[in-house]
Amino acid sequence: MHGRTVSFAGTPPWHHATCQSCPADSPPARADCPTKVRSEAIAEGGPHGHASGVSEETCFCALTCTLVVDGYHSALGAFQETLHVAVSTISACKVTASTPKVAGMSSKHFINDPVHLVSTALRAATLTNPSAAVDAENKIIYRRGDAHKNAVSLVSGGGSGHEPSFAALVGSGLLTGSVAGTIFASPGAEQVRRCILGRVPGEKGVIVIVMNYTGDVLNFGMAVEKAKATGIDVEMVVVADDVGVGRSQGGKVGRRGIAGTVLVHKISGALAATGASLKDVAHVANLTASNLVSIGASLSHVHVPGRSASDDLTASLAANEAELGMGIHNEAGSGRHSADLPSLVCTMLAQLLDPTDNDRAFLSVSSNDKTVLLVNNLGGVSVLEMGGVTAEVVKQLEEAWGIHPARIISGTFMTSLNGLGFSITLLKLADTGLGPGKSMLELLDAPAEVTGWSAPVKSETWNLKAASSEEASKIQNVEAKPSNLRLDFSTSKTILDTALSKLINVEPEVTKYDTMVGDGDCGIGLKRGAEAIQKLLSTTEPTDDPSILLARITQAVETTMDGTSGALYAIFLNSLTHGLNVESPTSPANITSQVWARALQSSLKALGKYTPAQPGDRTLMDALVPFVEVLSKSGSTKEGAKAAMEGAAKTKGMKASLGRTVYVGGEDWKDIPDPGAWGLANFLQGLGDAVGN
């Protein structure tokens, strides 16, 4: 069966798969012949008209061939009379359900009933935007009132699960109505017809904007034809911006529509709001659609509410893998790729822009073209990480391609439920031919009263030509007041390097402890501060004045360590610098342990003004206070470090009184020291060992 296509006569084209491992010249002889199943018709679309892949599964080919196709399982016994197999010696091929590998996604939801989920989400669209109304029976969101009756109406929609598209885009300056299907499934033609004929004004005509999926095009198209039959002027615009599906894979179906569709909505909606004609709005909508290219990538597939985890037939992704070209309906992408962001973005931009890629060069964009960049969150990427993604995309566009977008829009516009991915869209700005105030850029910047469009910056603000968005700091670094204390710089560097290396080496242990009892950032913060100090010591101008050196170290800590511990260390070190100056003799003299002890006692007292923490509260004070006290009494750094380690060890099982740890509890605490105290104790131990040696 190697390379032979198994298909069901009379069934849709997405039910195709190929058995790749069996011998081509004979039927399988044993039931233990391993095979792999792969999709032959990715771009054809699944049962709802959306592209669907086939999970790769191991199967046994003697009498059974296990196919897993878009959640569609069938026993072929009922279809044997229509089964087409190239080799006549195969007497039967049984298709059964198998358990897929599902990894990297969550199957937990607050609402698990998909019908209830969609209906309540549509209701919420009217609660957050008073200008919107809902036709619950037909899953339609439409604009209230008649203020928009003298404008061309814009209708769009598709399967649910892409929010804020499309319901949250209904409002002044954008859509007039949207129609929702169930999750990842096109709405029916009757739903769309009722929206066009009964929920939006038709006096100036209606533009129907639909993404290029078989089910959407058919159902919306059927409704458009029905509406035309009643005498209403209706035009349909199909958006196909995804380059993740190349020419060879797309075949007659063509490219899919993804996030670039939102730019078509925005530009044509703003134009319609000016009172433009149906002809002009349709022209600009098509012009915008023809100048779009998009591509997506995701770290995992999504789980659809209402399905059991075993029903999600998506192959797992490794921890360091991303799916390149993944669609917005859980469709398989064009391939796997390293999840390393710079490398991933590099490949994505190449697929968007490389003119030599004959399979994907759908739009010619050069450095001379004015463009708009849309970086879209597929639903599950944090706002923080989206900032990092956007910065990387812009950096590579400018440095590798010479493209400087006139507008950069980043946010959540078209999702795949809680998809852990993003998409990149480039719009090449073209002349609309409609004169001032109606360019693509001006229409994009025009205000819109909707909850799903988050690009509030005005044209005037974008047009401000600032010299740089990252102005050089004019803050002058001021050195500390010199003291007459002396400590050989090379000695200071050797001692500190030893202690800092010990702290860096213990970071995994500190991080492990903090992950169990805190927020997991303590070890990383300490390591970051230690590395910054080591870098400073290797680059700073040598000085034998410990007060000046300590001031420089303090500045390094302040700029690299944040959070509570960073603030505590900065206060302590600033106070220690001041303490050394207070202890400065009238003439140059080597610093002694007694001077260090008095300065440390002074800084410990100053720290007490800002925190009530004391030994016994399970904080870094459990290590710091014993160190200062023993050093003051014995004059020995090594003895002080030993006391610090003992103090840190005592925090095992100790109940926290301060910090975020007070909110965390558990039986495992008896073996876990306070992470901050443990990290500091290890640094002080390294300090004591270096001084002792």
XYZ file of C-alpha atoms in Angstrom:
693
model
C 0.000 0.000 0.000
C 3.013 2.282 -0.016
C 2.079 5.562 -1.679
C -1.449 4.388 -2.451
C -4.359 6.672 -1.720
C -7.286 5.296 0.203
C -10.506 7.195 -0.436
C -14.234 6.814 0.058
C -16.311 7.088 -3.096
C -18.994 9.657 -2.587
C -17.266 11.336 0.353
C -15.731 14.828 0.428
C -12.135 15.350 -0.758
C -10.706 15.932 2.696
C -11.120 12.226 3.523
C -7.863 11.182 1.882
C -4.771 9.699 3.441
C -1.758 7.759 2.290
C -0.224 4.666 3.870
C 3.520 5.224 3.478
C 5.356 2.204 4.856
C 3.873 -0.945 3.320
C 5.480 -2.581 0.280
C 4.215 -1.233 -2.998
C 4.311 -4.511 -4.890
C 2.462 -6.811 -2.518
C -0.204 -6.735 0.160
C 1.033 -6.579 3.731
C 1.945 -10.022 4.979
C 1.921 -9.423 8.727
C -0.241 -7.524 11.141
C 2.816 -5.892 12.674
C 3.762 -3.874 9.600
C 4.119 -0.293 10.891
C 2.726 2.476 8.723
C 2.291 6.193 8.899
C -0.726 8.137 7.787
C -0.466 11.600 6.339
C -2.847 14.098 4.774
C -3.183 14.239 0.999
C -5.653 17.092 0.979
C -4.632 19.672 3.583
C -5.941 22.580 1.564
C -9.229 20.994 0.594
C -10.906 21.782 3.885
C -12.555 19.709 6.561
C -16.184 18.914 7.254
C -16.906 22.606 7.874
C -15.023 23.803 4.860
C -11.876 24.554 6.807
C -8.499 23.084 5.962
C -7.774 19.980 7.971
C -4.780 17.739 8.389
C -4.315 14.153 9.400
C -2.572 13.207 12.608
C 0.375 10.926 12.038
C -0.435 7.627 13.758
C 1.116 4.168 13.742
C -1.206 1.597 12.185
C -1.187 -2.086 11.185
C -1.785 -2.839 7.558
C -2.539 -6.552 7.240
C -6.264 -6.120 7.708
C -6.428 -2.777 9.446
C -5.347 0.690 8.370
C -5.893 3.278 11.065
C -6.764 6.661 9.701
C -7.451 9.710 11.828
C -8.964 12.529 9.835
C -10.187 15.777 11.431
C -12.081 14.005 14.167
C -13.968 11.972 11.554
C -13.845 8.247 12.302
C -15.609 5.616 10.223
C -15.534 1.843 9.986
C -14.947 0.986 6.371
C -16.970 -2.182 6.574
C -20.021 -0.201 5.456
C -18.021 1.377 2.646
C -16.230 -1.680 1.230
C -18.298 -1.639 -1.917
C -17.067 1.887 -2.664
C -13.506 1.467 -1.491
C -10.887 2.148 -4.146
C -7.564 0.429 -3.584
C -4.885 0.157 -6.233
C -3.958 -3.447 -5.438
C -6.810 -5.905 -5.819
C -5.263 -8.436 -3.437
C -6.174 -6.289 -0.442
C -9.517 -7.661 0.658
C -10.437 -5.186 3.321
C -9.253 -2.030 4.983
C -10.811 -1.141 8.285
C -10.702 2.431 9.593
C -10.913 2.770 13.335
C -10.498 5.552 15.869
C -7.193 5.728 17.631
C -5.997 7.777 20.548
C -3.986 10.761 19.322
C -1.006 12.385 20.920
C -2.043 15.668 22.470
C 0.563 17.854 24.070
C 1.267 21.477 24.811
C -2.323 22.609 25.207
C -4.850 22.955 27.990
C -8.180 21.160 27.855
C -9.608 23.066 30.829
C -12.275 25.721 30.289
C -14.660 27.715 32.449
C -17.477 26.976 29.976
C -17.455 23.534 28.377
C -20.796 23.646 26.564
C -19.886 25.098 23.135
C -23.470 26.170 22.347
C -23.828 28.040 25.625
C -20.342 29.474 25.194
C -21.090 31.041 21.810
C -24.486 32.422 22.845
C -23.148 34.050 26.002
C -20.163 35.523 24.185
C -22.506 37.132 21.650
C -24.592 38.497 24.505
C -21.445 39.964 26.057
C -20.697 41.822 22.814
C -23.839 43.884 23.392
C -23.063 44.429 27.083
C -19.702 46.013 26.302
C -20.921 48.036 23.312
C -24.368 49.650 23.739
C -24.528 50.422 20.012
C -24.693 46.691 19.232
C -27.708 44.372 19.367
C -27.985 40.603 19.126
C -30.274 38.287 17.183
C -29.668 35.277 19.411
C -31.558 32.788 17.241
C -29.416 33.500 14.188
C -26.232 34.427 16.063
C -26.128 37.888 14.510
C -24.621 41.037 16.010
C -25.801 44.245 14.320
C -25.774 47.994 14.836
C -28.711 49.595 16.624
C -30.540 52.684 15.409
C -30.673 54.257 11.986
C -27.742 56.708 12.032
C -25.912 54.459 9.575
C -28.772 53.991 7.102
C -27.229 56.349 4.565
C -24.042 54.301 4.354
C -23.079 51.079 2.637
C -23.517 48.184 5.075
C -20.635 45.832 5.791
C -21.375 42.246 6.837
C -18.806 39.636 7.786
C -18.497 36.582 9.972
C -17.424 32.984 10.216
C -16.937 30.327 12.812
C -16.763 31.302 16.463
C -13.441 31.060 18.259
C -11.769 33.984 16.449
C -12.847 36.719 18.839
C -12.731 39.707 18.825
C -13.455 38.953 15.176
C -16.153 39.376 14.198
C -18.792 40.436 16.721
C -16.572 42.961 18.516
C -15.884 44.718 15.217
C -19.521 45.758 14.807
C -19.960 49.481 15.350
C -19.448 52.931 13.871
C -16.533 52.993 11.438
C -16.328 49.250 11.000
C -18.857 46.443 10.462
C -22.616 46.874 10.335
C -23.330 43.250 11.107
C -21.608 39.942 11.829
C -22.823 36.361 11.663
C -21.379 33.623 13.849
C -21.250 29.890 13.367
C -20.445 27.345 16.020
C -16.784 27.015 17.038
C -14.601 26.807 13.916
C -17.659 26.183 11.684
C -19.198 28.486 9.098
C -22.648 29.951 9.816
C -25.433 28.671 7.623
C -26.644 30.476 4.517
C -30.026 31.211 6.131
C -28.337 32.974 9.057
C -26.385 35.159 6.650
C -29.460 35.846 4.502
C -31.407 37.033 7.538
C -28.598 39.367 8.477
C -28.389 40.908 4.998
C -32.152 41.243 4.526
C -33.333 41.927 8.049
C -30.594 43.278 10.277
C -28.570 45.783 8.245
C -29.730 48.673 6.001
C -29.678 47.842 2.318
C -30.584 51.169 0.740
C -27.025 51.972 -0.364
C -26.042 48.349 -0.839
C -24.230 45.699 1.190
C -20.631 44.485 1.094
C -20.115 40.941 2.384
C -16.504 40.252 3.446
C -15.615 36.600 3.901
C -12.425 34.653 4.482
C -11.435 32.073 1.908
C -12.699 28.817 3.401
C -14.942 26.542 1.405
C -17.809 26.509 3.919
C -17.723 30.276 4.445
C -17.566 31.086 0.740
C -20.423 28.696 -0.070
C -22.772 29.736 2.727
C -22.156 33.464 2.475
C -22.220 33.217 -1.320
C -25.588 31.447 -1.273
C -26.989 34.171 0.976
C -25.605 36.879 -1.313
C -27.324 35.351 -4.335
C -30.610 35.086 -2.432
C -30.333 38.729 -1.382
C -29.601 39.813 -4.941
C -32.733 38.005 -6.059
C -34.778 40.344 -3.844
C -33.341 43.411 -5.568
C -30.658 44.415 -3.039
C -27.258 45.429 -4.381
C -24.753 43.090 -2.742
C -21.065 42.555 -3.441
C -18.907 39.824 -1.908
C -15.193 40.265 -1.182
C -13.133 37.151 -0.436
C -9.915 37.609 1.561
C -7.081 35.110 1.036
C -3.952 36.519 2.671
C -2.249 33.448 4.184
C 1.052 32.502 2.544
C 1.364 29.497 4.864
C -0.486 27.642 2.122
C 1.604 27.941 -1.036
C 0.423 27.666 -4.611
C 1.242 23.980 -4.897
C -0.634 23.105 -1.716
C -3.538 25.480 -2.185
C -4.408 24.184 -5.626
C -7.782 25.379 -6.854
C -8.924 26.260 -3.346
C -6.293 28.965 -2.979
C -4.946 30.646 0.101
C -6.765 30.834 3.412
C -8.003 34.056 4.961
C -6.520 34.993 8.340
C -5.754 38.146 10.352
C -5.228 40.435 7.358
C -9.011 40.301 6.949
C -9.309 42.723 9.869
C -7.471 45.408 7.873
C -9.962 44.944 5.048
C -12.760 45.408 7.585
C -11.200 48.553 9.034
C -10.330 50.331 5.810
C -13.557 49.555 3.976
C -15.633 50.258 7.103
C -14.076 53.693 7.505
C -14.704 54.420 3.833
C -18.343 53.352 4.094
C -18.755 55.724 7.050
C -17.861 58.657 4.773
C -20.923 57.930 2.627
C -18.940 56.427 -0.256
C -20.767 54.427 -2.921
C -21.070 50.647 -3.027
C -18.780 50.610 -6.055
C -16.052 52.577 -4.286
C -16.251 50.599 -1.058
C -16.098 47.290 -2.946
C -13.152 48.573 -4.987
C -11.148 49.601 -1.909
C -12.019 46.382 -0.066
C -10.754 44.296 -2.988
C -7.705 46.532 -3.401
C -6.816 46.089 0.249
C -7.342 42.325 0.100
C -5.105 42.015 -2.955
C -2.240 43.835 -1.200
C -2.112 41.641 1.901
C 0.180 38.816 2.935
C 0.066 37.026 6.292
C 1.581 34.024 8.021
C 1.095 32.478 11.442
C 3.007 30.223 13.809
C 2.047 28.517 17.040
C 3.680 26.567 19.850
C 0.711 24.212 20.206
C -2.694 23.279 18.898
C -5.788 24.327 20.816
C -8.460 22.346 22.603
C -12.029 23.048 21.554
C -14.504 23.383 24.449
C -16.973 20.532 24.533
C -14.594 17.955 23.134
C -12.749 15.418 25.180
C -8.987 15.665 25.056
C -8.860 12.430 23.057
C -11.028 13.993 20.341
C -8.419 16.601 19.486
C -6.572 14.900 16.672
C -3.522 17.112 16.633
C 0.015 15.840 16.622
C 2.082 16.960 19.564
C 4.819 19.540 19.264
C 8.121 19.177 21.054
C 9.087 21.751 23.662
C 11.410 23.535 21.244
C 9.114 23.294 18.210
C 6.620 25.653 16.600
C 4.133 24.891 13.847
C 4.878 27.189 10.926
C 1.873 28.280 8.901
C -0.689 26.884 11.345
C -4.210 27.992 10.452
C -6.778 29.589 12.721
C -8.944 26.453 12.898
C -6.297 24.117 14.330
C -5.170 23.123 10.838
C -1.713 21.721 10.469
C 0.886 24.139 9.175
C 3.379 23.783 6.371
C 6.019 22.323 8.679
C 7.755 22.271 12.027
C 10.325 24.899 12.960
C 12.535 25.789 15.889
C 10.632 27.880 18.437
C 13.625 30.208 18.735
C 11.983 33.592 18.036
C 14.644 35.268 15.854
C 14.978 32.172 13.691
C 11.208 31.691 13.473
C 10.544 35.322 12.542
C 13.329 35.182 9.956
C 11.642 32.237 8.218
C 8.185 33.806 8.460
C 9.345 37.073 6.894
C 11.137 35.167 4.146
C 7.907 33.370 3.277
C 6.110 36.720 3.191
C 8.687 38.677 1.209
C 11.171 36.469 -0.681
C 10.588 37.233 -4.392
C 12.484 34.085 -5.432
C 10.030 31.775 -3.641
C 7.838 30.842 -6.587
C 5.421 28.956 -4.357
C 4.753 31.886 -2.006
C 5.725 35.145 -3.718
C 2.151 36.426 -3.805
C 2.957 40.117 -3.280
C 5.982 42.179 -4.267
C 7.045 44.445 -1.405
C 10.217 46.526 -1.539
C 11.897 49.013 0.763
C 10.393 51.795 -1.342
C 6.825 50.728 -0.581
C 4.814 52.193 2.268
C 3.458 49.407 4.432
C 1.371 48.616 7.494
C 2.467 45.888 9.891
C -0.083 43.962 11.937
C 1.233 41.557 14.579
C -1.728 39.527 15.773
C -2.046 37.445 18.926
C -3.710 34.086 18.269
C -5.193 34.251 21.759
C -2.786 32.730 24.246
C 0.404 34.809 24.094
C 0.943 37.184 27.020
C 0.890 40.917 26.342
C 4.477 41.047 27.586
C 5.647 38.395 25.119
C 3.700 40.000 22.274
C 5.794 43.087 22.875
C 8.930 41.017 22.421
C 7.532 39.399 19.275
C 6.578 42.765 17.768
C 10.011 44.244 18.501
C 11.719 41.268 16.838
C 9.512 41.484 13.740
C 10.137 45.220 13.327
C 13.876 44.803 13.880
C 14.198 42.154 11.177
C 11.928 44.012 8.756
C 14.132 47.078 9.032
C 17.537 45.417 9.161
C 17.076 42.493 6.765
C 14.503 43.865 4.335
C 14.835 47.648 4.583
C 11.114 47.934 5.287
C 10.026 50.631 7.756
C 6.255 50.278 8.291
C 4.266 53.507 8.329
C 2.013 51.963 10.951
C 2.769 49.205 13.467
C -0.298 47.603 15.037
C 0.069 44.884 17.647
C -2.678 43.200 19.602
C -5.427 40.612 19.608
C -7.616 40.886 16.514
C -8.257 37.411 15.127
C -7.658 34.451 17.392
C -7.749 30.693 17.350
C -9.391 30.333 20.761
C -6.441 30.481 23.157
C -3.849 29.671 20.522
C -0.288 30.007 21.763
C 0.925 31.741 18.656
C 0.980 34.885 16.550
C 0.646 35.965 12.955
C 2.410 38.621 10.913
C 0.518 40.628 8.306
C 1.952 43.139 5.864
C -0.289 45.481 3.911
C 1.283 47.302 0.980
C -0.424 50.670 0.800
C -1.942 51.341 -2.614
C -3.590 54.431 -4.064
C -7.372 54.231 -3.669
C -7.869 56.916 -6.316
C -10.513 58.568 -4.161
C -8.640 61.735 -3.202
C -7.710 63.410 0.088
C -9.021 61.881 3.283
C -9.642 58.525 1.649
C -6.201 56.973 1.371
C -5.679 53.560 2.913
C -3.608 55.070 5.702
C -6.149 57.777 6.516
C -8.966 55.229 6.543
C -6.927 52.955 8.780
C -6.359 55.830 11.220
C -10.010 56.909 11.217
C -11.829 56.436 14.555
C -14.034 53.400 15.125
C -16.492 52.888 17.970
C -15.972 49.197 18.556
C -14.400 47.106 21.300
C -12.351 44.844 19.025
C -10.130 47.398 17.306
C -7.232 48.469 19.516
C -5.216 51.003 17.531
C -6.056 54.327 19.193
C -3.086 56.432 18.012
C -4.126 59.371 15.813
C -2.639 60.181 12.409
C -1.187 63.413 13.786
C 0.718 61.458 16.430
C 2.073 58.989 13.883
C 3.146 61.876 11.672
C 5.291 63.494 14.367
C 8.839 63.012 13.133
C 10.754 62.569 16.379
C 14.509 62.290 16.095
C 14.401 59.028 17.987
C 11.993 57.106 20.176
C 14.931 56.104 22.340
C 16.545 59.369 23.427
C 19.938 59.058 25.008
C 19.891 59.482 28.741
C 21.226 62.815 29.898
C 21.561 61.718 33.496
C 25.134 62.152 34.592
C 26.699 59.345 36.542
C 28.015 60.870 39.728
C 30.843 59.113 41.554
C 30.606 58.641 45.293
C 32.501 60.953 47.602
C 36.090 59.686 47.792
C 37.296 58.250 51.085
C 40.733 57.786 52.594
C 40.120 54.060 52.976
C 42.265 51.789 50.851
C 41.788 48.227 49.549
C 43.848 46.912 46.647
C 41.579 46.702 43.579
C 42.983 43.400 42.344
C 42.366 41.907 45.785
C 38.782 43.237 45.815
C 38.204 41.821 42.322
C 39.576 38.374 43.237
C 37.500 38.127 46.414
C 34.309 39.350 44.777
C 34.736 37.145 41.669
C 34.996 34.085 43.891
C 31.883 34.954 45.890
C 29.869 35.991 42.827
C 30.780 32.769 40.982
C 29.497 30.750 43.928
C 26.229 32.711 43.825
C 25.878 32.145 40.078
C 26.519 28.418 40.481
C 23.821 28.086 43.138
C 21.189 29.859 40.992
C 19.426 26.628 39.836
C 19.017 25.554 43.451
C 17.677 28.955 44.520
C 15.309 29.032 41.548
C 14.044 25.558 42.409
C 13.291 26.623 45.983
C 11.621 29.862 44.899
C 9.505 28.060 42.325
C 8.149 25.851 45.098
C 7.481 28.577 47.678
C 7.438 31.838 45.735
C 7.221 33.239 42.223
C 10.394 31.636 40.872
C 12.395 34.786 40.087
C 14.773 35.015 43.071
C 17.598 32.907 41.642
C 17.487 34.580 38.231
C 17.519 38.017 39.873
C 20.533 37.184 42.022
C 22.377 35.698 39.062
C 21.611 38.745 36.921
C 22.982 41.045 39.616
C 26.093 38.890 40.132
C 26.874 38.801 36.410
C 26.443 42.573 36.191
C 28.949 43.068 39.011
C 31.435 40.681 37.401
C 31.137 42.584 34.132
C 31.679 45.843 35.978
C 34.785 44.537 37.714
C 36.296 43.504 34.385
C 35.577 46.812 32.638
C 35.643 49.581 35.262
C 38.621 51.814 35.857
C 40.546 50.260 38.766
C 40.266 52.071 42.077
C 41.700 51.267 45.491
C 38.981 53.321 47.191
C 36.401 50.767 48.463
C 33.804 53.526 48.806
C 33.979 54.450 45.118
C 34.077 50.777 44.032
C 31.077 49.989 46.215
C 29.136 52.921 44.711
C 29.769 51.553 41.217
C 28.679 48.077 42.320
C 25.516 49.553 43.829
C 24.637 51.226 40.543
C 25.089 47.926 38.699
C 22.755 46.229 41.182
C 20.154 48.992 40.869
C 20.033 48.707 37.079
C 19.873 44.906 36.865
C 18.054 43.640 39.955
C 14.403 44.532 40.350
C 11.657 43.427 42.687
C 11.740 43.448 46.472
C 15.161 41.863 46.895
C 16.694 44.283 44.378
C 15.364 47.233 46.363
C 16.605 45.802 49.666
C 20.103 45.184 48.321
C 20.232 48.667 46.755
C 19.231 50.339 50.034
C 21.731 48.259 51.990
C 24.624 48.898 49.596
C 23.936 52.649 49.356
C 23.895 52.811 53.140
C 27.099 50.764 53.283
C 28.787 53.225 50.918
C 27.703 56.081 53.164
C 28.924 54.137 56.216
C 32.372 53.743 54.714
C 32.572 57.461 54.092
C 31.611 58.104 57.701
C 34.416 55.750 58.790
C 36.959 57.409 56.499
C 40.150 58.426 58.366
C 41.800 61.814 57.995
C 44.677 60.298 56.039
C 44.876 57.290 53.701
C 44.778 53.949 55.532
C 43.993 50.323 54.699
C 40.467 49.251 55.540
C 40.084 46.837 58.504
C 37.450 44.287 59.492
C 36.434 46.613 62.332
C 35.672 49.407 59.822
C 33.661 46.970 57.676
C 31.770 45.790 60.764
C 30.791 49.317 61.882
C 29.718 50.296 58.346
C 27.698 47.064 58.021
C 25.961 47.712 61.354
C 25.096 51.222 60.195
C 23.659 49.998 56.881
C 21.690 47.244 58.641
C 20.143 49.905 60.875
C 19.271 52.033 57.826
C 17.652 49.027 56.142
C 15.416 48.609 59.184
C 13.747 51.943 58.333
C 12.281 50.383 55.186
C 11.461 46.802 56.204
C 10.210 45.270 59.451
C 11.917 41.986 58.574
C 13.969 40.365 61.327
C 15.567 36.940 61.802
C 12.723 34.443 62.149
C 10.564 36.046 59.435
C 11.947 33.777 56.678
C 13.680 36.442 54.596
C 17.229 37.273 53.540
C 17.580 38.922 56.979
C 17.914 35.409 58.430
C 21.320 35.259 56.731
C 22.325 38.932 56.706
C 21.820 39.755 60.409
C 23.850 36.773 61.760
C 26.662 37.612 59.342
C 26.895 41.231 60.536
C 26.572 40.318 64.219
C 29.242 37.584 64.183
C 31.616 39.646 62.024
C 31.257 42.532 64.466
C 32.095 40.325 67.443
C 34.803 38.103 65.938
C 36.256 40.237 63.163
C 36.215 37.091 60.997
C 34.469 37.124 57.626
C 34.611 33.338 57.538
C 32.904 33.008 60.931
C 30.278 35.523 59.856
C 29.632 33.532 56.674
C 29.250 30.351 58.724
C 26.620 32.093 60.894
C 24.830 33.278 57.764
C 24.626 29.726 56.399
C 23.304 28.453 59.727
C 20.714 31.195 59.763
C 19.591 30.346 56.225
C 19.333 26.656 57.140
C 17.065 27.530 60.080
C 14.482 28.910 57.632
C 13.651 25.345 56.516
C 10.082 24.775 57.653
C 9.864 28.328 59.053
C 6.535 30.102 58.554
C 6.853 33.244 56.462
C 5.744 36.572 57.882
C 6.616 38.847 54.970
C 6.688 38.779 51.169
C 4.678 36.750 48.684
C 5.641 33.547 50.418
C 3.012 34.250 53.091
C 0.366 33.358 50.493
C 1.904 29.956 49.818
C 1.740 26.957 52.125
C 2.368 23.256 52.066
C 3.863 20.225 53.721
C 6.979 20.374 51.565
C 8.253 23.480 53.344
C 10.077 21.514 56.023
C 12.982 20.844 53.653
C 13.042 24.167 51.784
C 15.027 27.180 53.028
C 14.064 30.737 52.199
C 15.469 31.235 48.658
C 16.726 34.758 49.306
C 18.488 33.794 52.508
C 19.995 30.722 50.844
C 21.357 32.710 47.923
C 22.867 35.390 50.175
C 24.377 32.790 52.522
C 26.123 31.115 49.597
C 27.513 34.454 48.411
C 28.782 35.244 51.914
C 30.285 31.758 52.196
C 32.188 32.395 48.963
C 33.265 35.759 50.357
C 34.485 34.161 53.588
C 36.393 31.453 51.758
C 38.099 34.005 49.492
C 39.048 36.304 52.372
C 40.262 33.355 54.439
C 42.466 32.171 51.583
